[in-house]
Structure formats: C-alpha cells, structure tokens
Coordinates of N, CA and C in Angstrom, one line a residue:
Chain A
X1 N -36.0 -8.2 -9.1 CA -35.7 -6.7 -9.2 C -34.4 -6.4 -8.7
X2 N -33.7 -5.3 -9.5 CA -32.2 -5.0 -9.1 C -32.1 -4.6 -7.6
X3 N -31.8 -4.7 -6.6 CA -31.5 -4.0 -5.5 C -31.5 -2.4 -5.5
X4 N -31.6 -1.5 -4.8 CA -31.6 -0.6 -5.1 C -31.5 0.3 -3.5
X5 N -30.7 1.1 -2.7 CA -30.8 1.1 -1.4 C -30.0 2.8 -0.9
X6 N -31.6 3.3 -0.3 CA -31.2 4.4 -0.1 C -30.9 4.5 1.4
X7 N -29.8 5.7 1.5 CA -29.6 6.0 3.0 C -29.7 7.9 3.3
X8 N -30.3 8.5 4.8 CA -30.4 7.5 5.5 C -31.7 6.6 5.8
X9 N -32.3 5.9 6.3 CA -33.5 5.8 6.7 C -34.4 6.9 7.2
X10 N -33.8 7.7 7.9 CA -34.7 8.9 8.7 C -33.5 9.6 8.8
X11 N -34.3 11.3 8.9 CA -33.6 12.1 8.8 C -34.4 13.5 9.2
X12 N -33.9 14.2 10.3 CA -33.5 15.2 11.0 C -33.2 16.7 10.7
X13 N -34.1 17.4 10.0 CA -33.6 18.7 9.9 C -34.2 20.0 10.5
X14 N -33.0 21.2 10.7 CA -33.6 22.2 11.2 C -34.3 22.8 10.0
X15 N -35.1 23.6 10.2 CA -35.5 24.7 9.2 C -34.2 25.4 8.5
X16 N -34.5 25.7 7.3 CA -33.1 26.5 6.3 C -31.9 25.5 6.7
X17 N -32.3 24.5 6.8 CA -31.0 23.7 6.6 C -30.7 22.6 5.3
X18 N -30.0 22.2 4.7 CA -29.3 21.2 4.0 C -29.8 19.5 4.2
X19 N -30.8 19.2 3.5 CA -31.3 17.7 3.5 C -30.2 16.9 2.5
X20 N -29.6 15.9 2.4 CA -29.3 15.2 1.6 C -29.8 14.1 1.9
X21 N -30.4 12.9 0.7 CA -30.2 11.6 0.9 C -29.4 11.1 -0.3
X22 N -29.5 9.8 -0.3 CA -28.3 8.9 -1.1 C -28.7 8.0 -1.7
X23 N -28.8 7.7 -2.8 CA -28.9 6.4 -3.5 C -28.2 5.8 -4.3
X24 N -28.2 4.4 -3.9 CA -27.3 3.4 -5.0 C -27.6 2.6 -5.7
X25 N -27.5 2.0 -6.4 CA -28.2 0.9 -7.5 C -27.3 0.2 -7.8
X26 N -27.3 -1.1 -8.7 CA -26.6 -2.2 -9.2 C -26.9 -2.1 -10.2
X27 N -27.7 -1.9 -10.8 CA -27.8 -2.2 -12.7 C -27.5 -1.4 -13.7
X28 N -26.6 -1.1 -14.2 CA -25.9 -0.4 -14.9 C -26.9 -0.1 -16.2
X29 N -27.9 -1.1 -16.3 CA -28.7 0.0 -17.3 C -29.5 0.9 -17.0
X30 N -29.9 0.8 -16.1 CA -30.4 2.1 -15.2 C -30.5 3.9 -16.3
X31 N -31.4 3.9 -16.7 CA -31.0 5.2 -17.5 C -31.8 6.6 -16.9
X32 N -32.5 6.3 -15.8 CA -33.4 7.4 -15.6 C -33.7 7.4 -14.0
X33 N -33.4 8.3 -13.4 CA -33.0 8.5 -12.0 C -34.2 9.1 -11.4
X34 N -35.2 9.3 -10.9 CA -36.5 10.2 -10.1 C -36.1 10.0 -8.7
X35 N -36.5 11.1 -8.6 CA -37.1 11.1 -7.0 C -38.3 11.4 -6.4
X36 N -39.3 10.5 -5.7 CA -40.5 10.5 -5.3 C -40.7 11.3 -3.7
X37 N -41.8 12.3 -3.9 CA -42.5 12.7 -2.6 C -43.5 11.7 -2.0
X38 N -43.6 11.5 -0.8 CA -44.9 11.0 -0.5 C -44.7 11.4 1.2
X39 N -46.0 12.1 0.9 CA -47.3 12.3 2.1 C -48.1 11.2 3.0
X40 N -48.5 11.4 4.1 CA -48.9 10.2 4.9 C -50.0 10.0 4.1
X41 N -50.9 8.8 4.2 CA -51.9 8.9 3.0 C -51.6 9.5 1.7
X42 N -51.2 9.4 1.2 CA -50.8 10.1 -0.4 C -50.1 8.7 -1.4
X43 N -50.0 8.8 -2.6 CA -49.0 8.2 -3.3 C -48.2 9.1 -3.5
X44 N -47.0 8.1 -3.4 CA -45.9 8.8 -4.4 C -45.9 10.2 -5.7
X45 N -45.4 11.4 -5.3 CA -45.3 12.3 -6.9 C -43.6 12.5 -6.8
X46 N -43.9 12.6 -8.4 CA -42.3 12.9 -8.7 C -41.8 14.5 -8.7
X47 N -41.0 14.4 -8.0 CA -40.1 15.7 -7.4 C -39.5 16.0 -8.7
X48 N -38.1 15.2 -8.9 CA -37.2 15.9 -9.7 C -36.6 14.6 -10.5
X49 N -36.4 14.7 -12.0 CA -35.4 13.7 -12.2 C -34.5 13.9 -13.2
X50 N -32.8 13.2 -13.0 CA -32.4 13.3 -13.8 C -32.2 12.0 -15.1
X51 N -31.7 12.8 -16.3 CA -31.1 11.7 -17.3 C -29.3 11.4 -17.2
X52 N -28.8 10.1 -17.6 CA -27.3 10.1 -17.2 C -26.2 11.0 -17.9
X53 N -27.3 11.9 -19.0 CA -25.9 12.4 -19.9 C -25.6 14.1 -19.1
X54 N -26.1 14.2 -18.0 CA -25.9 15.0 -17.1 C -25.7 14.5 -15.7
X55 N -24.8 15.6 -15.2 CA -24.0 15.1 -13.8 C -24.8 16.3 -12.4
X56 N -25.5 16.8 -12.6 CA -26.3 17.5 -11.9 C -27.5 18.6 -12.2
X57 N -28.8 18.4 -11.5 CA -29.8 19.4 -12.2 C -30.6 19.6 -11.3
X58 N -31.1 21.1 -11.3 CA -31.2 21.9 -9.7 C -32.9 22.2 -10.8
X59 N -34.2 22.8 -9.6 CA -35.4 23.1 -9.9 C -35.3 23.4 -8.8
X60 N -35.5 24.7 -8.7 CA -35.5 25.2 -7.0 C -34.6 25.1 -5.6
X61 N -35.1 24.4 -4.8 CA -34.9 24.0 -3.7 C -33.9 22.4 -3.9
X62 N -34.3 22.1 -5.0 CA -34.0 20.7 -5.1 C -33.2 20.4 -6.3
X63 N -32.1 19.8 -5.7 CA -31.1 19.4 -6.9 C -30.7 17.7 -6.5
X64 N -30.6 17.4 -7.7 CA -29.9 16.1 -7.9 C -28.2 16.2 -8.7
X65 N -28.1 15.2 -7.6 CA -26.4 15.1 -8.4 C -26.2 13.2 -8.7
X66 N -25.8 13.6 -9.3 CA -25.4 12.1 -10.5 C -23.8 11.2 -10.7
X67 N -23.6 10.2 -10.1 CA -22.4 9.6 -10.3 C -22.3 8.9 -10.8
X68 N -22.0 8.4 -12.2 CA -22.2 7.0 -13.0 C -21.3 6.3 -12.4
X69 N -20.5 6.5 -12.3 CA -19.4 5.6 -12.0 C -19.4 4.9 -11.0
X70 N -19.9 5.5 -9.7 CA -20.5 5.0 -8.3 C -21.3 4.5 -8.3
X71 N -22.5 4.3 -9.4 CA -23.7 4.2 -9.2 C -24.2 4.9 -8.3
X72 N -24.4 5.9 -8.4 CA -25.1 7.0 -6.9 C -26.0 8.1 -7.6
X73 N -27.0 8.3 -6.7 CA -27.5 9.9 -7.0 C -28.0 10.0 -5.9
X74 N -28.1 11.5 -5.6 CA -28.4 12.0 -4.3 C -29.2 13.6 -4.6
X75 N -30.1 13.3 -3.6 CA -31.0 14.2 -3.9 C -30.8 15.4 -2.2
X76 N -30.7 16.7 -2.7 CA -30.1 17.6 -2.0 C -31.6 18.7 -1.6
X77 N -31.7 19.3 -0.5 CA -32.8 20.3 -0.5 C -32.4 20.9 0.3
X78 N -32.2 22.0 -0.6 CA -32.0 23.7 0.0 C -33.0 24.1 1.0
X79 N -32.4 24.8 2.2 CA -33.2 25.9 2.5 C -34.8 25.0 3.4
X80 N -34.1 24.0 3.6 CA -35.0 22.9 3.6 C -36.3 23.5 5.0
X81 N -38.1 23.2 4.5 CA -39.0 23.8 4.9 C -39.9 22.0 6.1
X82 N -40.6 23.0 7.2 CA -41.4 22.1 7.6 C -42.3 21.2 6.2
X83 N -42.6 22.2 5.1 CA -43.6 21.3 4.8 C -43.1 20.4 3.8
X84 N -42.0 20.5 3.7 CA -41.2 19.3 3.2 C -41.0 18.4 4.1
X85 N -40.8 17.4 4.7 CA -41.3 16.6 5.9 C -42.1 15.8 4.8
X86 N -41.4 15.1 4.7 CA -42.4 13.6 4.0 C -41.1 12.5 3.6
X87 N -41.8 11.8 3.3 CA -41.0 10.4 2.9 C -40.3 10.4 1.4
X88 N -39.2 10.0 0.9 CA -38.6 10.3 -0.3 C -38.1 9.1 -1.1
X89 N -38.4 8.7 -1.7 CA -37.7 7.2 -2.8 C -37.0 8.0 -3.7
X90 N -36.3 7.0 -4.0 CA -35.5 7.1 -5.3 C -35.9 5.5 -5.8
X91 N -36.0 6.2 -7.2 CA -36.7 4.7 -7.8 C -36.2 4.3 -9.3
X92 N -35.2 4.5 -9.5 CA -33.8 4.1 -10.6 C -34.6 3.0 -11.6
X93 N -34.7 3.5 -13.0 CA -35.6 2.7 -13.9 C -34.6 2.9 -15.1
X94 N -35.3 2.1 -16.1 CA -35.2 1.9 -17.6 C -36.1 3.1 -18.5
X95 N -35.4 4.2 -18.9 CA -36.4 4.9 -19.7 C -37.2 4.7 -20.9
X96 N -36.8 3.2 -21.5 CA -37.6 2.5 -21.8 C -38.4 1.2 -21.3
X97 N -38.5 1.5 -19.8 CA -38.9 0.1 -19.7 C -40.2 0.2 -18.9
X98 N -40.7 -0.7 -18.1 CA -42.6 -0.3 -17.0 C -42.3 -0.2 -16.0
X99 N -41.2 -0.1 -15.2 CA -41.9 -0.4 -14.1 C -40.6 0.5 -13.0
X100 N -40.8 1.1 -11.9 CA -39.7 1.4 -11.3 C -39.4 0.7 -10.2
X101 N -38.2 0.9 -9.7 CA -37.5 0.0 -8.8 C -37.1 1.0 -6.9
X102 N -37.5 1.1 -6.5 CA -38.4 2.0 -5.4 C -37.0 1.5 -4.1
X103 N -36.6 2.3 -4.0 CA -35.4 2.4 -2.8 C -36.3 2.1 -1.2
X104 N -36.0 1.9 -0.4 CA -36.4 1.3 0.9 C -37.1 2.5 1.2
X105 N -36.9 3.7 0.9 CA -37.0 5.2 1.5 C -36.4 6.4 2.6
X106 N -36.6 7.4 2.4 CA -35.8 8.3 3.5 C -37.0 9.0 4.5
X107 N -37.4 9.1 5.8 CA -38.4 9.7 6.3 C -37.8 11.1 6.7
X108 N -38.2 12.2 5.8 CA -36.9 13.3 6.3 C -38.7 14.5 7.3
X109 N -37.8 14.8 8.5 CA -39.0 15.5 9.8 C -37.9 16.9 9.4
X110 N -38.7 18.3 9.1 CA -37.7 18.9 9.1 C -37.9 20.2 10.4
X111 N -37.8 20.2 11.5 CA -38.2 21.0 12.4 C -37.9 22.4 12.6
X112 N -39.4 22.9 13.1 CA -39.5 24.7 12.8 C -38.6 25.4 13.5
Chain B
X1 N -58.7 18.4 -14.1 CA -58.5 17.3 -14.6 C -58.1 16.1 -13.2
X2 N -58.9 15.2 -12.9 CA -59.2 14.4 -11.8 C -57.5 13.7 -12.7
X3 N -57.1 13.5 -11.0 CA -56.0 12.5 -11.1 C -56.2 10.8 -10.8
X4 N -55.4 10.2 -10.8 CA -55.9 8.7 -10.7 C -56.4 8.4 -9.8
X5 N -57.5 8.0 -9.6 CA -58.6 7.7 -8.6 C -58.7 6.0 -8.6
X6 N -58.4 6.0 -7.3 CA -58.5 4.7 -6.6 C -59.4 4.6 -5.7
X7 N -60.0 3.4 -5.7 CA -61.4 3.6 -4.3 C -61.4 1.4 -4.4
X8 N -61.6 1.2 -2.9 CA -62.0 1.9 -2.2 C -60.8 2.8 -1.4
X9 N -60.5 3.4 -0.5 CA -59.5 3.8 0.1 C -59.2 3.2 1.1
X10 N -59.8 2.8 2.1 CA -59.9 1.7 3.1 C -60.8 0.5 2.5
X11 N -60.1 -1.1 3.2 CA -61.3 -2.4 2.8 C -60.3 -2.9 3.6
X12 N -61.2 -3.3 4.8 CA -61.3 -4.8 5.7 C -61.7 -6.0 4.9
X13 N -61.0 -6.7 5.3 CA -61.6 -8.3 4.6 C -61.3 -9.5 5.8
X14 N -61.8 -10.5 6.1 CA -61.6 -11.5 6.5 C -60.6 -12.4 6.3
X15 N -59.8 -13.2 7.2 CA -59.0 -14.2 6.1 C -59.8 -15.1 5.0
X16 N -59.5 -15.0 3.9 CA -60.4 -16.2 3.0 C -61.0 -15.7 2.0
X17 N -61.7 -13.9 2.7 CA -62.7 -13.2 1.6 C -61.7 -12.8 0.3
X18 N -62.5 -12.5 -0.5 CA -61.7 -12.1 -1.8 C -61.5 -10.3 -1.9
X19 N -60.5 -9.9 -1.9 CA -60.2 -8.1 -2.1 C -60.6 -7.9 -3.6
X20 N -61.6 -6.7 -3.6 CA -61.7 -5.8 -5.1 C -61.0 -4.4 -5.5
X21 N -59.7 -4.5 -5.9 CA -59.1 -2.8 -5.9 C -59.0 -2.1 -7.1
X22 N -60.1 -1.1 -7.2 CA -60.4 -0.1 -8.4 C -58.9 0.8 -8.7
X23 N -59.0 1.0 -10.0 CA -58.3 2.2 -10.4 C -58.6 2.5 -11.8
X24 N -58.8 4.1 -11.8 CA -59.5 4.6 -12.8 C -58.3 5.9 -13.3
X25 N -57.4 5.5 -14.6 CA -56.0 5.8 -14.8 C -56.4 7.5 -14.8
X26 N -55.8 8.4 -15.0 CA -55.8 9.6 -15.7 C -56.8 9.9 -17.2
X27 N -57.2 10.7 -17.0 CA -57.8 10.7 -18.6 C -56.8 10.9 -19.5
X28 N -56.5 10.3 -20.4 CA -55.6 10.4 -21.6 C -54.5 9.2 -21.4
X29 N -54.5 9.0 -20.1 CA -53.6 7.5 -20.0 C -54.1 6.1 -20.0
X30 N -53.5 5.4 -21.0 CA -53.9 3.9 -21.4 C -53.0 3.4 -20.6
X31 N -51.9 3.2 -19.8 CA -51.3 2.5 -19.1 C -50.7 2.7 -17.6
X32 N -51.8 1.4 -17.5 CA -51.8 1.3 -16.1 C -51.1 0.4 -15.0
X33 N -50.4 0.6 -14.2 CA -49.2 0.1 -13.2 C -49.9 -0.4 -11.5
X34 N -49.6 -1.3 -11.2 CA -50.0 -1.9 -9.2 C -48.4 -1.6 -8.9
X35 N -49.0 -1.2 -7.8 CA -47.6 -1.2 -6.8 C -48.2 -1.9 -5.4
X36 N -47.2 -2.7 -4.9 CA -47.6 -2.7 -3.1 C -46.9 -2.3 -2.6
X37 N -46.8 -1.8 -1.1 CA -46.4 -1.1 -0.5 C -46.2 -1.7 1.1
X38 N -45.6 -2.9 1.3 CA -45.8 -3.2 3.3 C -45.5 -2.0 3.9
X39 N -45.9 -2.0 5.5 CA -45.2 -0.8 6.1 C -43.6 -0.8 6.5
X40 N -43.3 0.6 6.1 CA -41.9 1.2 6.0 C -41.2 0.5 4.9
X41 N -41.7 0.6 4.1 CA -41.0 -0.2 2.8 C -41.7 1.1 1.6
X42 N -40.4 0.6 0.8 CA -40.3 1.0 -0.5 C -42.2 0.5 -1.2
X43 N -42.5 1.1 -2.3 CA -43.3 -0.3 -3.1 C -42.6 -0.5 -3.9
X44 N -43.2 -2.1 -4.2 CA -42.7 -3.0 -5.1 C -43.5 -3.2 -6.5
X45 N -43.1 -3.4 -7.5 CA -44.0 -3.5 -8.8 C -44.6 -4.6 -8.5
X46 N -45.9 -5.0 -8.9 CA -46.7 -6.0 -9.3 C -47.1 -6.6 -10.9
X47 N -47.6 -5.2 -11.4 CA -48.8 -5.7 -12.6 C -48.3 -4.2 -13.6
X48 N -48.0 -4.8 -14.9 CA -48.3 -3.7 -16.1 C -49.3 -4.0 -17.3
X49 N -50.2 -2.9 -17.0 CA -51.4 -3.7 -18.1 C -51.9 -2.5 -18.9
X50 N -52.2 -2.8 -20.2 CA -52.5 -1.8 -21.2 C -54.2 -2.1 -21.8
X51 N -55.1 -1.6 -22.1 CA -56.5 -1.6 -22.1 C -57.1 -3.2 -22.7
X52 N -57.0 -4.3 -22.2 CA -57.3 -5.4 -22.5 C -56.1 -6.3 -23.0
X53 N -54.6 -5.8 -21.8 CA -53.8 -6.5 -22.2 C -53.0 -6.9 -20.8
X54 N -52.1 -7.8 -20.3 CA -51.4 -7.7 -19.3 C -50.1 -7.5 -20.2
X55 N -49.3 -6.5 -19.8 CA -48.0 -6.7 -20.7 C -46.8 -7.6 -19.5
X56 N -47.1 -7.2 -18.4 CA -45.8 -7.6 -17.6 C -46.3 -7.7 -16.1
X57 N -46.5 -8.9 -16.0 CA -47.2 -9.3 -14.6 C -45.8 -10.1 -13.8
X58 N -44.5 -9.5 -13.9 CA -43.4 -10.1 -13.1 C -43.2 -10.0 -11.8
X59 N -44.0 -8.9 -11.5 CA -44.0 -8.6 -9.9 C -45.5 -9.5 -9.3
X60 N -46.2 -9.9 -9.8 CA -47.6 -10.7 -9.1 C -46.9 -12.2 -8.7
X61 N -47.6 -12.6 -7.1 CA -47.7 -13.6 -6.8 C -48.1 -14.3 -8.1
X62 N -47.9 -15.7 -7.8 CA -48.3 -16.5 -9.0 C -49.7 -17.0 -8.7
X63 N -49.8 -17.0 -7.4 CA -51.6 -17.6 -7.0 C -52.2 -16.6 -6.0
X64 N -53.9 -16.3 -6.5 CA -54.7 -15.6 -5.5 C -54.9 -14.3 -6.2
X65 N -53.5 -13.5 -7.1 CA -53.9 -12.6 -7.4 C -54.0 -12.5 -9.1
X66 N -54.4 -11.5 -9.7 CA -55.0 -11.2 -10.9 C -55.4 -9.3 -10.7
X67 N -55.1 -9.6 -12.6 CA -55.6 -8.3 -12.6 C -55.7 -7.9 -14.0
X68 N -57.1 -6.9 -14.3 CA -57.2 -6.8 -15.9 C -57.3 -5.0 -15.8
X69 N -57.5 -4.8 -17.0 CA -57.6 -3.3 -17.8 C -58.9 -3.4 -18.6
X70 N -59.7 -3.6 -18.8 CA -61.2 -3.8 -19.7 C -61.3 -2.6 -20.5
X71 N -61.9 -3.0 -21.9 CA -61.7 -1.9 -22.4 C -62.8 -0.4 -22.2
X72 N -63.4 -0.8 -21.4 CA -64.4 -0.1 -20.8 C -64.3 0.0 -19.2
X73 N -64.3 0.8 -18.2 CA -64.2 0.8 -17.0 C -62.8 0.9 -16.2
X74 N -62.9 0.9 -15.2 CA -61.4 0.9 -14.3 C -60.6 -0.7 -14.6
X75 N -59.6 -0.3 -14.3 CA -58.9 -1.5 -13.8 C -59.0 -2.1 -12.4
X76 N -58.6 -3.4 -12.4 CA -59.1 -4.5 -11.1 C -58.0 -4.8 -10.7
X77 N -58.1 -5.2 -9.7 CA -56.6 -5.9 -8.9 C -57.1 -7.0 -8.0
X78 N -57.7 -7.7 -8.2 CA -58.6 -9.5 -7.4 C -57.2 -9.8 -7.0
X79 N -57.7 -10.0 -5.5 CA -56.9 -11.1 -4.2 C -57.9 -11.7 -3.9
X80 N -58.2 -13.0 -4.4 CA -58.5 -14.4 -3.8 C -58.2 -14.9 -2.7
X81 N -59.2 -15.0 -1.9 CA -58.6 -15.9 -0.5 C -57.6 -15.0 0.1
X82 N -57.6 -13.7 1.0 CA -56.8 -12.8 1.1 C -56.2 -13.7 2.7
X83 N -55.0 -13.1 2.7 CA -54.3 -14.0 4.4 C -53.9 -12.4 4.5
X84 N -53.1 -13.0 5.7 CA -53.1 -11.4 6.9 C -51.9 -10.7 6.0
X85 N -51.0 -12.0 5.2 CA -49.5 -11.0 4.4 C -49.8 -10.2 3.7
X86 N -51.4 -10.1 2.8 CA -51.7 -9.5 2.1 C -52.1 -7.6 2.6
X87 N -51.9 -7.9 3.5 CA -52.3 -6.2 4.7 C -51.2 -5.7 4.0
X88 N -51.6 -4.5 3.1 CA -50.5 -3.2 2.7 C -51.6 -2.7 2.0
X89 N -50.7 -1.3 1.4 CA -51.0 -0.4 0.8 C -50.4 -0.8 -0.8
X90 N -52.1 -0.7 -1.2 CA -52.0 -0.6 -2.5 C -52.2 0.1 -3.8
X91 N -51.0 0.6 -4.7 CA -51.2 2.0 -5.2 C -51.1 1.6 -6.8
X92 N -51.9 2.5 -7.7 CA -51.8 2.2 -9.0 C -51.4 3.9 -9.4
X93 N -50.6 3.5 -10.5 CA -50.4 4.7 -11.1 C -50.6 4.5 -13.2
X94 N -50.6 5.6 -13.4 CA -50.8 5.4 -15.0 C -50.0 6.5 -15.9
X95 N -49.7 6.0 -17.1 CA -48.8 7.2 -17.8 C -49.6 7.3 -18.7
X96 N -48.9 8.1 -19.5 CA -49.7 8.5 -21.4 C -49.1 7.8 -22.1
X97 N -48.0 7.6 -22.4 CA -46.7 6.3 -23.0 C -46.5 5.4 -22.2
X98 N -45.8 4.2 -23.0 CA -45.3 3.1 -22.5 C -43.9 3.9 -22.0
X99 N -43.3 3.1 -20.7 CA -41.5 3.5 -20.4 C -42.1 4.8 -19.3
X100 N -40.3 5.4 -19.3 CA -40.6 6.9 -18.2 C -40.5 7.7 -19.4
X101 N -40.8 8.7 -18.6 CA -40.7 10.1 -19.3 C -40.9 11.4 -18.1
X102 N -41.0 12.5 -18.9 CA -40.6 13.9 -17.9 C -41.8 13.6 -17.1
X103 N -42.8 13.1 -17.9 CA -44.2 13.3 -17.0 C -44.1 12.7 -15.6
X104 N -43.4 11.6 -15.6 CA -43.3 10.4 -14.9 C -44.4 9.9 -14.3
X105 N -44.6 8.9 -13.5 CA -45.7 8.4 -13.3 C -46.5 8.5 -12.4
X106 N -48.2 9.0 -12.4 CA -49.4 9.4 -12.0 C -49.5 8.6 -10.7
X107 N -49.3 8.3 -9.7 CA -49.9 7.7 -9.0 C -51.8 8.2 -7.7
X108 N -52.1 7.4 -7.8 CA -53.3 7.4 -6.9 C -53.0 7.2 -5.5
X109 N -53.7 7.6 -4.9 CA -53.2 7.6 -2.8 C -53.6 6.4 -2.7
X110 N -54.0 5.2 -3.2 CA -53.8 3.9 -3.1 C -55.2 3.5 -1.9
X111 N -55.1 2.1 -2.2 CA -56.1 1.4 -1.2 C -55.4 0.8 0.2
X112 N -55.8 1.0 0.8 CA -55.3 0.3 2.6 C -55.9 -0.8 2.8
X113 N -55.7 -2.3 2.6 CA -56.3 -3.1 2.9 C -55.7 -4.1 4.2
X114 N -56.4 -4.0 4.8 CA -56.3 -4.8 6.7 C -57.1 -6.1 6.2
X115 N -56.3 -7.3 6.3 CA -56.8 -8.4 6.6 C -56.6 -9.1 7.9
X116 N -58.1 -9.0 8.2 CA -58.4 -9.5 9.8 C -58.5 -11.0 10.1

C-alpha cells in the first residue's frame, strides 16, 4: 500500500477554536480524498470528502482544502466543539478502486 | 435501517484457538471490506469480497487467515491458530457499488479480539 501520513498525531483544542490536520500521500492516482470520524469503540464514519477537480469544500463546521500539486489535503474544523473529540483519518483512495488507504491518524481532545 | 453489524464485539481466544468474525453488510449492500486496526494505528485493508466471490484478498496474511461472502448469511473472517500479533481490532465495512462514492464506506464498530 501507498504510504500515506497524517500530522499531527494528537491535538489540543480550546472550545471555538480552529482544528487543522494534514495529510500527504505518494500516489498520484489518488482520485478521492475522505475524511474519517472515529469514536472510542466505534468504526470509522465519513465526515467529509473531496474530488480533485476542486481545490476546497466546506459542509458546516468542516472544510477540506486540496493541493494536488503537494499532494496534501487538510481537513479544518470551525468553531471546533467538545464533542468533536475523536480520532480522524484521512484515507486517500482510487474512486474506482476497493479499498482505502487509512493515514496513521490525528487524536484531536477539544477542551470546554 | 440496521447498519453493519458485527458480532462478536469482544472474543478471547487462546494461543492456537481458531477466531470466528461475523459481519452482516448493510441491507442493500453486496460488497463487503476487513480492515485491521493494531493500537494507535491507522487500519489496514485485508479482504474484498462480493457474495460468493473474493475479489481482492491483497491485504490478507498468506497463512491462518481466510474469508468468504456466502450467498446466504454474513460474511466470515477465520484466523487459524490465532498468536498474540493477531490482538486488534477488527472492522468490516460494506458499500452498494464496487469503488468509493459520496456514500462512502459503511463501517461496523468492529470485533476486539485479545489473544491470551
């Protein structure tokens, strides 16, 4: 599998503050960008994702921005809430292909 | 509409015993996905199988494990002879198409298997 490596590991927020994490990839076919929630006990759900023929796309709280050139996407959260507090992948796939490719993860604690 | 259900949710096993891990996809989804998961780690793909088919088993050990889609019942995920490396979290998820899509993929809260 391609490498794939988000930063940071863990991450620190006040309430109403500005979460970002980061991701990077190596495989330039890469066509379809998500980003995964996950809860203690829970699987993985998908938050937000973009396609590459867009360079940024907001649903709420949560926007993704897109760099082809960098190979980067980074996933941003507004306004950011205690009960956001969970663990985050970025998992960079083939939108035609099975299987996704799951970033190390971000543990983001966002305190009241 | 029940989402993908995985059971058991917890399973101890012995070194040596064989693991049984259920998953019963979404209704309306034929294709079903393994992930594992060690702690503090990303998961990793395992197994892609469609109702009496494996399409893409690139992520499976080559020995101990297995896994089918029947065209009747859940899907299986058999670990043979389970050792202590096999301790993680194991998650299946399922879509309605082959590939991604907006839906993206279903996952189940997965099985926790401790090998003692």
């Amino acid at each position: 599998q391609q490498q794939v490596k988000q930063s940071p590991q863990s991450l620190i927020v006040q309430k109403g503050g500005i979460s970002i994490i980061n991701c990077a990839y190596e495989n330039t076919a890469f066509d379809y960008f998500p980003w995964y929630q996950q809860f203690p006990g829970k699987g993985p759900a998908l938050l937000i994702a973009i396609r590459p023929d867009v360079s940024e796309k907001k649903e709420g709280r949560f926007t993704i921005s897109f760099n082809k050139s960098a190979k980067q996407f980074s996933l941003h959260i507004m306004d950011s809430q205690p009960g956001d507090s969970a663990t985050y992948f970025c998992a960079p796939t083939l939108w035609a292909g099975n299987m996704l490719t799951f970033g190390g993860g971000t543990r983001l604690m966002v305190k009241p | 509409n029940a989402g993908v259900m995985q059971n058991p949710r917890h399973l101890v096993r012995r070194r040596g015993q064989e693991a049984r891990l259920r998953c019963s996809p979404m209704k309306g989804h034929s294709h079903v996905y393994w992930y594992r998961q060690l702690p503090e780690e990303g998961l990793k793909f395992m197994v892609y199988l469609q109702k009496e088919n494996i399409i893409d088993e690139s992520g499976m050990p080559k020995e101990r494990f297995s896994a089918e889609f029947p065209k009747e019942g859940p899907s299986i995920l058999r670990i043979q002879q389970v050792v202590r490396g096999d301790s993680a979290a194991y998650f299946c998820a399922s879509s309605p198409i082959e590939g991604a899509s907006d839906y993206g993929y279903t996952f189940g809260s997965g099985t926790r298997l401790t090998v003692v």
